[in-house]
Structures are given as C-alpha cells and as structure tokens.
Short mmCIF file of C-alpha atoms in Angstrom, two decimals:
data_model
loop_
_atom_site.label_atom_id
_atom_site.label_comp_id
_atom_site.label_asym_id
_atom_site.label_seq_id
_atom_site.Cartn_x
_atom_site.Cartn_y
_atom_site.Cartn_z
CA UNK A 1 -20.70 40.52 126.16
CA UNK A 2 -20.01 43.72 124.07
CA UNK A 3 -16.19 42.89 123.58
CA UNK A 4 -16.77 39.63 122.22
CA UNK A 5 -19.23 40.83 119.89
CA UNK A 6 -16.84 43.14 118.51
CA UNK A 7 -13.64 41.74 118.86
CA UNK A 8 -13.12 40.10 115.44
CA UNK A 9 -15.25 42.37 113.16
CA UNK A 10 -14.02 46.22 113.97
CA UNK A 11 -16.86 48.17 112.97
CA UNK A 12 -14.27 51.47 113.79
CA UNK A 13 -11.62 50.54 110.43
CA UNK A 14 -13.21 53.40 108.55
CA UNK A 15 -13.93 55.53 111.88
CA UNK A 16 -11.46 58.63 112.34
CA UNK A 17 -13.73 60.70 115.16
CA UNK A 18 -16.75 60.33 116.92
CA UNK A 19 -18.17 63.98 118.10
CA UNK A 20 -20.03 63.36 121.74
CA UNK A 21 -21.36 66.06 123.88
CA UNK A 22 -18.83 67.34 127.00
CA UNK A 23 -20.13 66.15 130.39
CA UNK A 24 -21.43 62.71 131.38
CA UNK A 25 -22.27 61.64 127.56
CA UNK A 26 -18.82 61.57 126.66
CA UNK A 27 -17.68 60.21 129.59
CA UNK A 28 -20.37 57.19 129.42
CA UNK A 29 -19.19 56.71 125.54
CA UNK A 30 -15.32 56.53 126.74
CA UNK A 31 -16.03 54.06 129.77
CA UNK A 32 -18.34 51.82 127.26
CA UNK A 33 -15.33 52.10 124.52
CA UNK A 34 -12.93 50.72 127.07
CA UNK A 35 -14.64 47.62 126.89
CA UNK A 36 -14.40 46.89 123.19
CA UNK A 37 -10.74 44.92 122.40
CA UNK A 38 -10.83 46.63 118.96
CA UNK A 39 -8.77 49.75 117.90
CA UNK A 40 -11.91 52.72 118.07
CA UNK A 41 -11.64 56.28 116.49
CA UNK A 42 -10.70 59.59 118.38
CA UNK A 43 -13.62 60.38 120.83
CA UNK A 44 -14.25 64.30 120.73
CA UNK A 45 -15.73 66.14 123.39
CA UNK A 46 -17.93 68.80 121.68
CA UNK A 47 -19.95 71.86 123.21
CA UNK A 48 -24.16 71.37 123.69
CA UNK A 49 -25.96 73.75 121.58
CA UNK A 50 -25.73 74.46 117.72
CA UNK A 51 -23.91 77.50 117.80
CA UNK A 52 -21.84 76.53 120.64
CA UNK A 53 -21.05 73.76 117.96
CA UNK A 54 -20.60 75.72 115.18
CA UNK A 55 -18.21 78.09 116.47
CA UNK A 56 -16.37 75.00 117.66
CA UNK A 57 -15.93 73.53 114.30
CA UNK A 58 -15.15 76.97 113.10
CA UNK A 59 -12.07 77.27 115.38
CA UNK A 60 -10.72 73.52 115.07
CA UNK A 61 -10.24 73.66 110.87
CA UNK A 62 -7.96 70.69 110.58
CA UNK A 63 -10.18 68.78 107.95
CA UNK A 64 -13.41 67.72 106.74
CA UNK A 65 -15.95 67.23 108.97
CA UNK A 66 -19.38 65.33 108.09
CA UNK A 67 -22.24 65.98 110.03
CA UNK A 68 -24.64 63.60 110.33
CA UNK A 69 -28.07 65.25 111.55
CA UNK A 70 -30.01 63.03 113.82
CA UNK A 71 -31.74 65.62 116.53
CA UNK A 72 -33.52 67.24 113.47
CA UNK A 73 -31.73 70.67 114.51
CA UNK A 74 -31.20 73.01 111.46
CA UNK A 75 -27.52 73.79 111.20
#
C-alpha cells in the first residue's frame, strides 16, 4: 500500500511546492496525497498552456521557482 511505503522515509523533507495543472490532474494528485501519512509540500494548481504559465509565475513573485522541463515545451 502507498502509505506504508512512504510512511517512514518522507521523500517530501526537501519538497516546498509541487506545480500540477488546474482541473482533474490536481485533483487526482491531492486525493492520491491524502493517502500518504507523511507531511507533503504545498500542491499548486497552475494554468495549462506555457504562457498561461508564464504569466502565472509572473504575477505570483514570492520566490524562486525551478522549473523542471519534462513535456519538452520551450519556455
């Protein structure tokens, strides 16, 4: 079971956010989170589409942000 696997070794400490696209994705990531008896990051609802999420991170400036490119989209 997914909360047993993760109950002693937190894979989150070093975690602050996790940046999941509004709608059904983030709402599958939350529900699947709930099961996990570990402290987990802030979950983030962000907008679909690069400059839907650029203009996002433009407008919430409240630190650094590393993005981590894994659907090959230029940004």
């Amino acid at each position: 079971m997914i909360s047993e696997t993760y109950q002693n070794d937190n894979i989150f400490k070093k975690i602050e956010f996790i940046f999941v696209p509004k709608g059904a994705e983030y709402r599958a990531i939350c529900r699947g989170l709930r099961r996990i008896n570990a402290q987990i990051p802030l979950i983030l609802p962000i907008p679909m589409g690069v400059n839907a999420f650029k203009a996002y991170l433009e407008t919430n400036q409240g630190g650094s942000v590393l993005n981590v490119n894994l659907t090959g989209m230029e940004m």
